[in-house]
Short mmCIF file of C-alpha atoms in Angstrom, two decimals:
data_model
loop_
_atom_site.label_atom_id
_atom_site.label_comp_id
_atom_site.label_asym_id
_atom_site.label_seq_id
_atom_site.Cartn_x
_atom_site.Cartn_y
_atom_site.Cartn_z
CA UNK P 1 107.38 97.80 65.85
CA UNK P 2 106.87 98.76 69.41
CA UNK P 3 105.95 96.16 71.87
CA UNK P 4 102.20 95.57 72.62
CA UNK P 5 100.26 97.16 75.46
CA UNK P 6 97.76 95.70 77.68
CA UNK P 7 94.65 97.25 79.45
CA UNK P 8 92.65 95.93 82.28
CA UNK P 9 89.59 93.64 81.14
CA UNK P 10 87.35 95.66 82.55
CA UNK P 11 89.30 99.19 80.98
CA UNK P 12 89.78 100.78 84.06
CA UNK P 13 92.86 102.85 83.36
CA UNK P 14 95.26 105.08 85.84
CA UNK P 15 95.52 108.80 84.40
CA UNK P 16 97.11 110.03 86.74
CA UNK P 17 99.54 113.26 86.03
CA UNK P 18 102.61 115.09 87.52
CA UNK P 19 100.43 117.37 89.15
CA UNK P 20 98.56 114.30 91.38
CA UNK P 21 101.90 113.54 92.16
CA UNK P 22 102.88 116.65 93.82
CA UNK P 23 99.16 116.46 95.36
CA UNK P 24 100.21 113.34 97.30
CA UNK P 25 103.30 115.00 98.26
CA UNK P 26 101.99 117.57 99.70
CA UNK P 27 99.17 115.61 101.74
CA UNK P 28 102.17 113.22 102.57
CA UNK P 29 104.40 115.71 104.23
CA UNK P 30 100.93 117.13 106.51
CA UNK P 31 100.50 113.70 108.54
CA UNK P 32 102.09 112.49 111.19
CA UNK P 33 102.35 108.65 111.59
CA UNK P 34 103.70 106.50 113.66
CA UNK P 35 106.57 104.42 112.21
CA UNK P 36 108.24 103.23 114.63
CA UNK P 37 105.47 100.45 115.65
CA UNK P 38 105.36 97.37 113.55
CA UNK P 39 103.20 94.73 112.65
CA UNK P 40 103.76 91.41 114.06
CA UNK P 41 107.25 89.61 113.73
CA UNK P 42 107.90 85.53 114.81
CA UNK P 43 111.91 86.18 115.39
CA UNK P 44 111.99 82.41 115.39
CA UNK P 45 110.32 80.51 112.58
CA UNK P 46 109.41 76.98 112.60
CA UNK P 47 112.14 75.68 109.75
CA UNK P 48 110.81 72.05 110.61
CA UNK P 49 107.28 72.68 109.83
CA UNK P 50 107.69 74.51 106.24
CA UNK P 51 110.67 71.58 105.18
CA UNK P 52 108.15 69.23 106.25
CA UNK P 53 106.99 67.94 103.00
CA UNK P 54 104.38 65.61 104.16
CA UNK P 55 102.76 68.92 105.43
CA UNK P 56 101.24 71.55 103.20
CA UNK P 57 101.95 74.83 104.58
CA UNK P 58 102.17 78.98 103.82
CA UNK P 59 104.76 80.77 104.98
CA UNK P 60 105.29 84.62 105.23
CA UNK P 61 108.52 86.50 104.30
CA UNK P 62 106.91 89.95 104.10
CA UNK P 63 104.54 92.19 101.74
CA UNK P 64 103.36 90.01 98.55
CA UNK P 65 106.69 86.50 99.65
CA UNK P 66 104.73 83.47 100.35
CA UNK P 67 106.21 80.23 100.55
CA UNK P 68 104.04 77.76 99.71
CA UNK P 69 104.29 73.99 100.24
CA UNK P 70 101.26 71.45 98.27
CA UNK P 71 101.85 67.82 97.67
CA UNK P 72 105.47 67.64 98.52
CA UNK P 73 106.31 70.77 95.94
CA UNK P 74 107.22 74.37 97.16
CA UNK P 75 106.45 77.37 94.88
CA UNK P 76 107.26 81.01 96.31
CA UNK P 77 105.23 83.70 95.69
CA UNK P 78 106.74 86.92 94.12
CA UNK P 79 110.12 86.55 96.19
CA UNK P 80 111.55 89.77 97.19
CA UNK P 81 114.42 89.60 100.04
CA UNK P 82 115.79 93.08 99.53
CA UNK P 83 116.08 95.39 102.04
CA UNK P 84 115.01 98.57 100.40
CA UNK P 85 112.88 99.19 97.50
CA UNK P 86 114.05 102.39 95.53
CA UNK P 87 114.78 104.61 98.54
CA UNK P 88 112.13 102.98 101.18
CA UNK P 89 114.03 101.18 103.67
CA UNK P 90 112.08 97.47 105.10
CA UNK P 91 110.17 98.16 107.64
CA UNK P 92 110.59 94.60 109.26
CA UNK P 93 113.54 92.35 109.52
CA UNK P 94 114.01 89.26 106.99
CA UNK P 95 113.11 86.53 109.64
CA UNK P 96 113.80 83.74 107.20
CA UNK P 97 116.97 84.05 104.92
CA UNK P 98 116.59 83.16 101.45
CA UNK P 99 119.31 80.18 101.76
CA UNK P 100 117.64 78.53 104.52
CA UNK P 101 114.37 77.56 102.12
CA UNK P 102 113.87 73.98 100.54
CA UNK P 103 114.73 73.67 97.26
CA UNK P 104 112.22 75.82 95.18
CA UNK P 105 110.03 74.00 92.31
CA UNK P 106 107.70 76.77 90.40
CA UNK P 107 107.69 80.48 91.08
CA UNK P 108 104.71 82.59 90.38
CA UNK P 109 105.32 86.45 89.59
CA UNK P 110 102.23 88.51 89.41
CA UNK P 111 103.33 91.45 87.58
CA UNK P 112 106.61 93.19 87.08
CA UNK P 113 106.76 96.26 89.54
CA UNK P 114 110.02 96.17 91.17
CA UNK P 115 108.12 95.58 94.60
CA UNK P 116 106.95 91.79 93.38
CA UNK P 117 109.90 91.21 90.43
CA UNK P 118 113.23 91.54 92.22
CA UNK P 119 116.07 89.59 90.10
CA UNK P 120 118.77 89.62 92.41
CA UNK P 121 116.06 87.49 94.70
CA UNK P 122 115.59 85.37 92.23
CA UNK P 123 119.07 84.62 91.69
CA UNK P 124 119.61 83.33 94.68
CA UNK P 125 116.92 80.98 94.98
CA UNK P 126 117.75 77.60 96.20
CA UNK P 127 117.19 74.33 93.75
CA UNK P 128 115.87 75.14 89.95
CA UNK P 129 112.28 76.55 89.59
CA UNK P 130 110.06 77.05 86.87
CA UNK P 131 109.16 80.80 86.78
CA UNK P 132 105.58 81.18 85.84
CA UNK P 133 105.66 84.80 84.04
CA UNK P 134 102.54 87.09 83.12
CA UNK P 135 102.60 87.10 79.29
CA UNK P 136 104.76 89.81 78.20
CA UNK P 137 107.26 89.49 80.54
CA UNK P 138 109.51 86.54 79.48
CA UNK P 139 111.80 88.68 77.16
CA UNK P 140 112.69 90.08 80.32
CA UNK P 141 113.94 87.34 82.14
CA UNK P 142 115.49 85.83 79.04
CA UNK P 143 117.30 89.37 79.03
CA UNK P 144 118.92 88.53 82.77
CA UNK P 145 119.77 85.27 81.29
CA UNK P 146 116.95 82.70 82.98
CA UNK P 147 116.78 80.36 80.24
CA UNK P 148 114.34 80.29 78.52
CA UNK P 149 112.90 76.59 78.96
CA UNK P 150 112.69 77.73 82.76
CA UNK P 151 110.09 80.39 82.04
CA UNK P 152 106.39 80.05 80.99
CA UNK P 153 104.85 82.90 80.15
CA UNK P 154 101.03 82.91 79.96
CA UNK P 155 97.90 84.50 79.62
CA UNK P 156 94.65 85.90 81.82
CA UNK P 157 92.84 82.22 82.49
CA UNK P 158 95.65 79.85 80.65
CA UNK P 159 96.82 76.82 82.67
CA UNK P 160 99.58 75.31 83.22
CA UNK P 161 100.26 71.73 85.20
CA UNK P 162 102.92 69.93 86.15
CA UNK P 163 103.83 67.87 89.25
CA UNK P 164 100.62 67.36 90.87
CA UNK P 165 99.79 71.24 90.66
CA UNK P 166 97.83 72.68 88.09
CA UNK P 167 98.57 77.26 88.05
CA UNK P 168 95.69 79.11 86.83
CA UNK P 169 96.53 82.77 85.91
CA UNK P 170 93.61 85.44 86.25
CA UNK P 171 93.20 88.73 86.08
CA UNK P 172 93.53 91.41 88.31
CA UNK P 173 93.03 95.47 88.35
CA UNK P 174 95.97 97.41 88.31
CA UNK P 175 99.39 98.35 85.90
CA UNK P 176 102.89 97.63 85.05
CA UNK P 177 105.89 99.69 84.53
CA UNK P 178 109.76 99.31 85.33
CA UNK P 179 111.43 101.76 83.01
CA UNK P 180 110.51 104.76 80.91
CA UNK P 181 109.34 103.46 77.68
CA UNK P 182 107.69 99.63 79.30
CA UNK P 183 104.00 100.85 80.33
CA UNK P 184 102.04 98.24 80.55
CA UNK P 185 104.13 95.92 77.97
CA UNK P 186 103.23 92.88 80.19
CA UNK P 187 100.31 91.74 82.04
CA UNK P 188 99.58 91.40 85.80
CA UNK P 189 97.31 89.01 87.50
CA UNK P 190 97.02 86.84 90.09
CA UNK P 191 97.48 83.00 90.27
CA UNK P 192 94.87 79.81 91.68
CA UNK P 193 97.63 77.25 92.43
CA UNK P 194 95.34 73.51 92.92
CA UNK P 195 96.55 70.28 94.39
CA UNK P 196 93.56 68.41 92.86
CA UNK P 197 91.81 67.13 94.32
CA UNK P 198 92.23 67.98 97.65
CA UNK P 199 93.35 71.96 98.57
CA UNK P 200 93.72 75.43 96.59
CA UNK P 201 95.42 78.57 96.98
CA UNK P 202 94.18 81.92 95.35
CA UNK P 203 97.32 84.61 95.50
CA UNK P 204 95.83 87.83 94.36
CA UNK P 205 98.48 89.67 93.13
CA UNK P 206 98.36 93.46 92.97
CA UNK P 207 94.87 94.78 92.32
CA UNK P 208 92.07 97.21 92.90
CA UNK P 209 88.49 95.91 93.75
CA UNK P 210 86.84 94.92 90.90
CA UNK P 211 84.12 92.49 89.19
CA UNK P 212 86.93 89.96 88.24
CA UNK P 213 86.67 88.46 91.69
CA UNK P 214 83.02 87.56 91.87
CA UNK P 215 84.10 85.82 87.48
CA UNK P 216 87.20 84.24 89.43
CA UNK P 217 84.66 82.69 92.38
CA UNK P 218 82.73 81.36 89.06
CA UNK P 219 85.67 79.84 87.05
CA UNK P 220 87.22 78.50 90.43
CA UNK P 221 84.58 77.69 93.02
CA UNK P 222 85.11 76.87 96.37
CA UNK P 223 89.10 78.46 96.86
CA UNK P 224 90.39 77.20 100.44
CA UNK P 225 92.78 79.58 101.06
CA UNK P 226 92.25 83.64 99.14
CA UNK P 227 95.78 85.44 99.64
CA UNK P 228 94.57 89.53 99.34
CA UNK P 229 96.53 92.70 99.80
CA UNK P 230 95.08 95.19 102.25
CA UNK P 231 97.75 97.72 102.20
CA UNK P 232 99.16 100.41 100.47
CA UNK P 233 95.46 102.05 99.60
CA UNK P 234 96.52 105.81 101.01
CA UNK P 235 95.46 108.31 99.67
CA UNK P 236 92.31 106.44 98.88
CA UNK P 237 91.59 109.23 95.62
CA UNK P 238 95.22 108.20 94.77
CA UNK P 239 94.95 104.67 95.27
CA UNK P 240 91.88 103.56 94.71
CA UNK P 241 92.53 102.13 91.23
CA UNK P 242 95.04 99.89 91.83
CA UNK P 243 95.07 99.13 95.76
CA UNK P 244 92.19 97.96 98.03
CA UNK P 245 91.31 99.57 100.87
CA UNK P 246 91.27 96.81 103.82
CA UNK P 247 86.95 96.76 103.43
CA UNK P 248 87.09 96.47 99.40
CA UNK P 249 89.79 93.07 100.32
CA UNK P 250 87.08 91.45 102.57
CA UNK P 251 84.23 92.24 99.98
CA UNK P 252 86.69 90.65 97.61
CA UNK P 253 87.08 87.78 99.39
CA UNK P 254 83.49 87.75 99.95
CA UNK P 255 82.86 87.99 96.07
CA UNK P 256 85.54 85.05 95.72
CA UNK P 257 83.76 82.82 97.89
CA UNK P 258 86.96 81.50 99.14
CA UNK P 259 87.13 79.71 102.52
CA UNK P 260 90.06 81.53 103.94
CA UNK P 261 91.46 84.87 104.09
CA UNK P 262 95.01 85.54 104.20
CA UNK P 263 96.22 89.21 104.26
CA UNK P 264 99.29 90.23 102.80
CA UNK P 265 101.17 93.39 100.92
CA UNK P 266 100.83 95.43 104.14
CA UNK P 267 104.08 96.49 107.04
CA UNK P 268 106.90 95.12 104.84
CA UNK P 269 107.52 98.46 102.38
CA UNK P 270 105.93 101.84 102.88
CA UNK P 271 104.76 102.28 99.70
CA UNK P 272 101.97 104.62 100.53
CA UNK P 273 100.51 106.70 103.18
CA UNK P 274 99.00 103.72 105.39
CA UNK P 275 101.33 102.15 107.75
CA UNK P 276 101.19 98.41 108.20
CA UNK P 277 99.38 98.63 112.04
CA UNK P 278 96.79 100.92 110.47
CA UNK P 279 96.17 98.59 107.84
CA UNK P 280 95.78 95.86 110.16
CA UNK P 281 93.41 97.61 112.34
CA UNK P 282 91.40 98.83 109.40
CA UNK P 283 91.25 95.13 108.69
CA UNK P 284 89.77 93.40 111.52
CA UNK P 285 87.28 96.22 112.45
CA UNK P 286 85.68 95.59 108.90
CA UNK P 287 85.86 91.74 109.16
CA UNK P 288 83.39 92.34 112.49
CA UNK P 289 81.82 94.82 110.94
CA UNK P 290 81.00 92.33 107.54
CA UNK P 291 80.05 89.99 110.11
CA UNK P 292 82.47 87.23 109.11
CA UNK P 293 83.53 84.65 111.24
CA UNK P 294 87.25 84.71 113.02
CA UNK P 295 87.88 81.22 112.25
CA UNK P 296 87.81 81.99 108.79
CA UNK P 297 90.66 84.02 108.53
CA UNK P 298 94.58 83.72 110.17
CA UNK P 299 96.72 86.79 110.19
CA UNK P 300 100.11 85.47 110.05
CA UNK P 301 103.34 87.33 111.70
CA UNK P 302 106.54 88.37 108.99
CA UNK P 303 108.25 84.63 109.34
CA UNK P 304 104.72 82.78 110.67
CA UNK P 305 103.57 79.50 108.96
CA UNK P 306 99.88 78.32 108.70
CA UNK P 307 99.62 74.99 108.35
CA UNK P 308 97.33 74.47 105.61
CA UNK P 309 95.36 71.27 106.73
CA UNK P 310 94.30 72.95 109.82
CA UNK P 311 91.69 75.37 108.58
CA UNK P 312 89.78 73.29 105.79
#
């Protein structure tokens, strides 16, 4: 019996075929971009402030690599420290080296494209976390050889608690595949991480604009801090079924409700047309433009650290 496959709960489905393939190539190789500028790097990180566990803090490494301190625990967010992803070199250096982290509690993986699930990372993590898998995906990691008491694997709205954070995984809009024969044999989401009853932390995950955000605003009202991608949406005709253009993330966030925006998935890995500048650009003009207030948001450098108390 073949393994199960999952669809998006809304049934939005990428059909794409060979020949939209070679249609992107062929647009791709017609621009010119600039690639040599780069988004924003802090060459020297405040280590003190994110091992600070009396202070809750985010941290980012780069594209979709948050760490996240709450109540004296640190969870990372899909930790990838590799330096090239399939043939697409980093565009930015590692600013923070995975040895110099705390001691890491819980992970949370959002889905299993190689660009968010990177084993050799997670092999080198410091301390002994708790991966907190997308259900489909444990066999995986028990196939690595994570034991499997060290992975939870769970489903679109299931919770899970355990030292003073409770992990909420939700749905998002978008796919999975790793191999050949593994479409979509796992689900993707993203994850509301709450320190009840004081702070929360929405990361997004990989996803398209959809409904689910305005039902995730409904299950989880009032979200302090909403983690979004805004990169990696060109070609839009391409893209636009499992990426958000930088407008459709602050509609998101808008249909979230949340209280602050954090961009991310954007000047780490080329992994479309957009480059992470243009992204960024694309970004503010349409947070003016949707009339939203700067205070509301923080744009963090590749290494930068928000500290969390600070903005709610």
């Amino acid at each position: 019996m073949g393994k199960q496959k999952y669809e998006n709960p809304n049934g939005v489905r990428n059909t794409h075929r060979m020949k939209d393939f070679f249609q992107w190539y062929r647009e791709r190789v017609s621009k010119s971009k600039d690639l040599q500028t780069t988004i924003p790097i802090q060459t020297k990180p405040d280590y003190q402030l994110f091992h600070n566990m009396n202070v809750d803090s985010l941290t980012w490494i780069g594209h979709a690599t948050f760490l996240l301190r709450m109540n004296g625990v640190t969870v990372l967010t899909d930790p990838v420290w590799a330096n090239f992803m399939g043939t697409t070199k980093r565009g930015v250096p590692i600013t923070i080296p995975v040895h110099s982290l705390p001691p890491v509690d819980f992970v949370v993986i959002s889905h299993g494209h190689y660009d968010h699930l990177n084993f050799q990372t997670l092999k080198k993590l410091p301390g002994d976390p708790v991966f907190l898998v997308p259900k489909g995906l444990k066999s995986l990691f028990l196939t690595k050889r994570f034991l499997s008491d060290r992975v939870i694997e769970l489903e679109w709205w299931e919770q899970w608690s355990s030292q003073s954070l409770s992990f909420t995984f939700v749905p998002a809009q978008h796919w999975v595949k790793r191999g050949l024969f593994d479409t979509n044999t796992s689900k993707w989401g993203g994850w509301v991480i709450e320190a009840p009853p004081k702070r929360s932390v929405y990361f997004v995950g990989d996803s398209g604009y959809f409904d689910g955000f305005t039902q995730v605003g409904q299950e989880k009202p009032e979200i302090d801090y909403a983690i979004f991608p805004i990169g990696a949406y060109e070609p839009e005709w391409f893209m636009e079924l499992d990426h958000m253009t930088p407008e459709q993330a602050v509609q998101g966030f808008r249909d979230v409700g949340a209280k602050h925006f954090v961009p991310m998935h954007y000047g780490t890995f080329r992994l479309a047309d957009d480059t992470g500048p243009e992204a960024l650009e694309r970004f503010e003009q349409s947070w003016r433009e949707q009339g939203m207030l700067e205070e509301q948001k923080s744009v963090l450098p590749i290494g930068g650290t928000l500290r969390l108390d600070s903005k709610t």
